[in-house]
XYZ file of C-alpha atoms in Angstrom:
316
model
C 179.722 116.698 33.717
C 182.824 115.516 35.540
C 181.777 115.713 39.190
C 178.974 113.828 40.897
C 176.405 116.449 42.036
C 175.057 116.594 45.625
C 171.383 116.821 46.669
C 169.641 116.969 50.056
C 166.583 114.746 50.610
C 165.347 117.202 53.270
C 164.437 119.534 50.387
C 162.052 116.926 48.991
C 160.600 116.102 52.422
C 160.000 119.761 53.334
C 156.576 121.424 53.192
C 157.971 124.053 50.825
C 156.854 123.284 47.220
C 159.780 125.303 45.805
C 162.347 123.215 47.750
C 160.605 120.004 46.727
C 160.634 121.028 43.053
C 164.312 122.057 43.358
C 165.178 118.515 44.548
C 163.179 116.905 41.698
C 164.924 119.118 39.140
C 168.420 118.517 40.559
C 168.163 114.737 40.900
C 166.428 114.444 37.521
C 169.201 116.430 35.793
C 171.928 114.395 37.556
C 170.365 111.077 36.553
C 169.859 112.209 32.942
C 173.488 113.350 32.701
C 175.841 111.157 34.743
C 173.425 108.722 36.417
C 174.930 109.281 39.899
C 174.197 111.664 42.769
C 175.496 112.119 46.345
C 172.559 112.386 48.766
C 172.444 113.830 52.294
C 169.393 114.060 54.552
C 168.731 110.288 54.438
C 167.280 108.174 57.251
C 170.490 106.504 58.513
C 171.637 107.787 61.915
C 175.365 108.059 62.692
C 174.930 105.436 65.438
C 173.309 102.951 63.072
C 176.095 103.446 60.517
C 178.764 102.877 63.210
C 176.968 99.771 64.492
C 176.656 98.326 60.995
C 180.348 98.770 60.169
C 181.307 97.302 63.543
C 179.147 94.198 62.935
C 180.221 93.585 59.338
C 183.913 93.917 60.243
C 183.379 91.341 63.006
C 181.681 88.992 60.532
C 184.357 89.210 57.828
C 187.037 88.709 60.515
C 185.528 85.351 61.544
C 187.552 82.243 60.600
C 186.913 81.159 57.007
C 185.385 77.827 58.047
C 182.740 79.665 60.100
C 181.913 82.066 57.249
C 181.706 79.124 54.829
C 178.849 77.519 56.746
C 176.732 80.564 55.830
C 177.271 80.092 52.074
C 173.950 78.527 51.071
C 173.872 76.313 47.964
C 171.148 76.573 45.336
C 169.816 80.111 45.894
C 172.095 82.034 43.506
C 173.796 83.862 46.390
C 170.590 85.744 47.246
C 171.007 85.385 51.031
C 173.916 84.827 53.392
C 177.602 84.693 52.499
C 179.372 84.655 49.103
C 183.056 83.821 49.341
C 186.015 85.624 47.772
C 186.214 85.748 43.957
C 182.874 84.001 43.266
C 181.136 86.869 41.458
C 182.331 88.403 38.188
C 181.055 91.286 36.071
C 179.061 90.601 32.902
C 181.448 89.504 30.133
C 184.405 88.914 32.515
C 185.948 85.596 33.545
C 188.039 86.932 36.443
C 186.280 86.882 39.794
C 186.076 90.199 41.643
C 188.425 90.640 44.626
C 185.688 90.674 47.260
C 183.525 88.639 49.629
C 180.065 89.739 50.704
C 176.864 89.096 52.647
C 173.238 89.482 51.553
C 170.319 90.634 53.680
C 167.000 90.339 51.811
C 163.430 91.546 52.184
C 161.513 91.273 55.470
C 158.144 90.408 53.926
C 154.980 91.860 55.447
C 151.403 90.689 54.685
C 152.266 88.484 51.707
C 152.467 84.707 52.217
C 153.117 84.331 48.446
C 156.295 86.467 48.570
C 157.393 84.929 51.867
C 157.321 81.639 49.978
C 159.044 83.079 46.877
C 162.025 84.766 48.604
C 164.709 82.781 50.438
C 164.821 83.290 54.225
C 167.432 85.583 55.704
C 170.369 83.760 57.286
C 171.115 84.248 61.008
C 174.744 84.480 62.141
C 174.839 82.537 65.427
C 178.227 83.914 66.464
C 177.184 87.604 66.365
C 173.973 88.337 68.300
C 173.587 91.945 66.991
C 174.563 91.319 63.342
C 171.098 90.474 62.006
C 169.253 93.082 64.058
C 171.551 95.902 62.861
C 171.378 94.600 59.290
C 167.571 94.644 59.345
C 167.406 98.196 60.734
C 169.877 99.434 58.068
C 167.856 97.662 55.353
C 164.639 99.358 56.518
C 166.164 102.854 56.654
C 167.750 102.555 53.201
C 164.489 101.191 51.773
C 162.652 104.197 53.253
C 165.220 106.595 51.751
C 164.917 104.890 48.356
C 161.108 105.190 48.426
C 161.316 108.997 48.558
C 164.041 109.148 45.902
C 161.783 107.125 43.590
C 158.854 109.434 44.392
C 160.957 112.373 43.217
C 161.912 110.489 40.059
C 158.252 109.610 39.400
C 157.452 113.344 39.396
C 160.430 113.978 37.105
C 159.089 111.339 34.674
C 155.584 112.920 34.727
C 154.121 109.959 36.619
C 151.949 109.943 39.721
C 154.268 110.633 42.693
C 153.481 107.237 44.274
C 153.798 105.274 40.981
C 156.620 103.084 42.325
C 155.165 102.506 45.822
C 153.106 99.398 44.968
C 156.035 97.808 43.124
C 158.662 98.380 45.825
C 156.558 97.287 48.824
C 157.980 93.841 49.655
C 160.305 94.248 46.641
C 163.206 91.861 46.073
C 165.747 94.396 47.403
C 169.161 93.367 48.709
C 171.532 94.931 51.270
C 175.070 93.809 50.477
C 177.909 94.511 52.935
C 181.123 93.959 50.922
C 184.661 93.338 52.145
C 187.509 93.956 49.711
C 190.399 92.237 51.549
C 193.999 93.459 51.453
C 195.698 92.619 48.144
C 198.607 90.250 48.788
C 200.008 89.741 45.277
C 199.778 91.366 41.833
C 196.208 90.646 40.632
C 195.988 88.989 37.190
C 193.453 91.218 35.386
C 191.170 91.237 38.448
C 190.022 94.401 40.204
C 187.980 94.841 43.342
C 184.824 95.215 41.230
C 185.125 95.197 37.426
C 183.262 97.744 35.283
C 179.533 97.006 35.422
C 176.033 98.459 35.473
C 173.594 97.573 38.252
C 170.560 95.401 37.509
C 167.983 97.027 39.803
C 165.950 100.286 39.905
C 168.358 102.390 42.008
C 171.364 101.610 44.216
C 172.119 103.438 47.473
C 175.764 103.048 48.454
C 177.258 103.507 51.919
C 181.019 103.765 52.126
C 181.998 105.713 48.995
C 184.059 108.062 51.157
C 187.542 107.190 49.938
C 188.990 106.812 46.444
C 188.152 103.592 44.650
C 184.675 103.981 43.142
C 184.805 105.399 39.629
C 181.985 106.378 37.276
C 182.235 106.510 33.480
C 180.946 109.793 32.020
C 179.494 110.291 28.511
C 182.943 110.873 27.035
C 184.109 107.487 28.330
C 186.339 109.089 30.998
C 186.541 107.571 34.490
C 185.573 110.056 37.219
C 186.232 109.460 40.941
C 182.932 109.295 42.842
C 183.616 110.324 46.437
C 180.809 111.099 48.885
C 181.095 113.237 52.024
C 180.833 111.367 55.328
C 177.094 112.117 55.705
C 176.205 111.265 52.084
C 175.023 108.170 50.261
C 176.031 107.683 46.636
C 172.937 106.848 44.553
C 172.857 105.594 40.989
C 170.339 104.515 38.371
C 170.159 100.774 37.654
C 169.334 99.033 34.368
C 165.685 98.410 35.338
C 164.971 102.134 35.763
C 166.977 103.013 32.663
C 164.921 100.495 30.691
C 161.607 101.722 32.125
C 162.496 105.342 31.226
C 163.662 104.337 27.702
C 167.188 105.389 28.734
C 166.116 108.922 29.718
C 167.639 108.145 33.138
C 171.130 106.740 32.633
C 172.431 103.507 34.139
C 176.098 104.396 34.296
C 178.982 101.943 34.107
C 181.089 102.058 37.283
C 183.938 100.109 38.886
C 185.960 99.787 42.088
C 189.637 99.971 41.182
C 192.529 98.505 43.141
C 194.231 101.001 45.453
C 197.801 102.230 44.890
C 200.369 99.651 45.963
C 201.131 101.417 49.255
C 197.491 100.805 50.308
C 197.346 97.135 49.243
C 197.574 96.102 52.885
C 194.239 97.755 53.760
C 190.705 96.423 53.592
C 187.877 98.409 52.016
C 184.260 98.038 53.116
C 181.242 99.298 51.251
C 177.541 98.605 51.624
C 175.261 98.950 48.601
C 171.481 98.649 48.895
C 170.039 97.382 45.605
C 166.432 98.581 45.350
C 164.440 95.961 43.449
C 160.716 95.874 42.766
C 158.481 92.815 43.037
C 159.115 90.426 40.132
C 155.755 91.177 38.433
C 156.621 94.839 37.817
C 156.524 95.541 34.059
C 159.678 97.244 32.780
C 158.006 98.172 29.475
C 159.264 101.581 28.305
C 156.959 104.321 29.588
C 154.807 105.875 26.847
C 155.790 109.397 27.943
C 159.486 108.570 27.404
C 158.946 107.532 23.765
C 158.682 109.979 20.856
C 160.091 110.525 17.341
C 163.496 111.617 18.678
C 163.482 108.806 21.280
C 162.106 105.613 19.709
C 161.450 102.611 21.963
C 164.800 100.958 22.721
C 163.835 97.811 24.656
C 161.524 94.811 24.390
C 158.802 94.404 27.022
C 159.922 92.332 30.034
C 159.089 91.954 33.724
C 161.523 92.737 36.531
C 161.647 89.045 37.508
C 162.509 87.873 33.991
C 165.170 90.563 33.629
C 166.774 89.702 36.998
C 166.938 86.003 36.115
C 168.682 86.768 32.786
C 171.268 88.937 34.508
C 172.016 86.516 37.381
C 172.893 83.887 34.748
C 175.228 86.388 33.022
C 176.914 87.163 36.378
C 177.594 83.492 37.086
C 175.365 83.476 40.181
C 172.828 81.092 38.605
C 174.285 78.119 36.758
C 172.376 76.800 33.722
């Protein structure tokens, strides 16, 4: 499969069982084959998308000394600002050519989790920034909930299997700015080849060339969404849970051709994480003689901690 298939969430949300089953079949096949899908019919309005891009561009255009005051020490970059070149892919020394911001969960009815998660960081200079970020977070989280319901059906689980694990989950909304490239990068790309840690990722801004997905033959395929589509991919947690039935695909953001070095690129992934207690033990119905158990038992929290150390975001 060389192209990323498209699906429409409105099929799943319809009252027509045949349309709902069609969506389950299509997204299940896409995630078993290439691990990526382009999704329309999500809960983001055009106005919200415009407002978000307007606010994040304003933030990344602030003077560096103002942005730096929002880089919070000691929380592994989980909230607020992370400056240019700080993060690197697993197994790479070169920092990625990007800076980014993290919005985290808005905890409801759980003092324990409110205590566990760092607070969101408020940008004093931009009165609408946090409000628009929160609304985007909520709409992407809602979209992800229904995608996971479809995948639960595909995996022969109860449709709402994931609901209890994703309510108040440790999900992250990450607006990213890839600044213009000013000189020949030494081995660094905008985002080196990597797999995502979480359950699923919903990506805004995959509308131009740059994002590439590695197919089963090891070939890099351009992943370009239409303007009304989100790009969605399987993360390592879901791959692990499904005993690799659903594929967490390696992907990268390559540097543009030299004539476009002077341009910025913005993209906004939403990393859907569960609560840390969620077991990622391989599901019994994904294990058989042809598909022996591939992974040790682990919780989502333990797995996340391991990976943040590998990424250089938590120092040991």
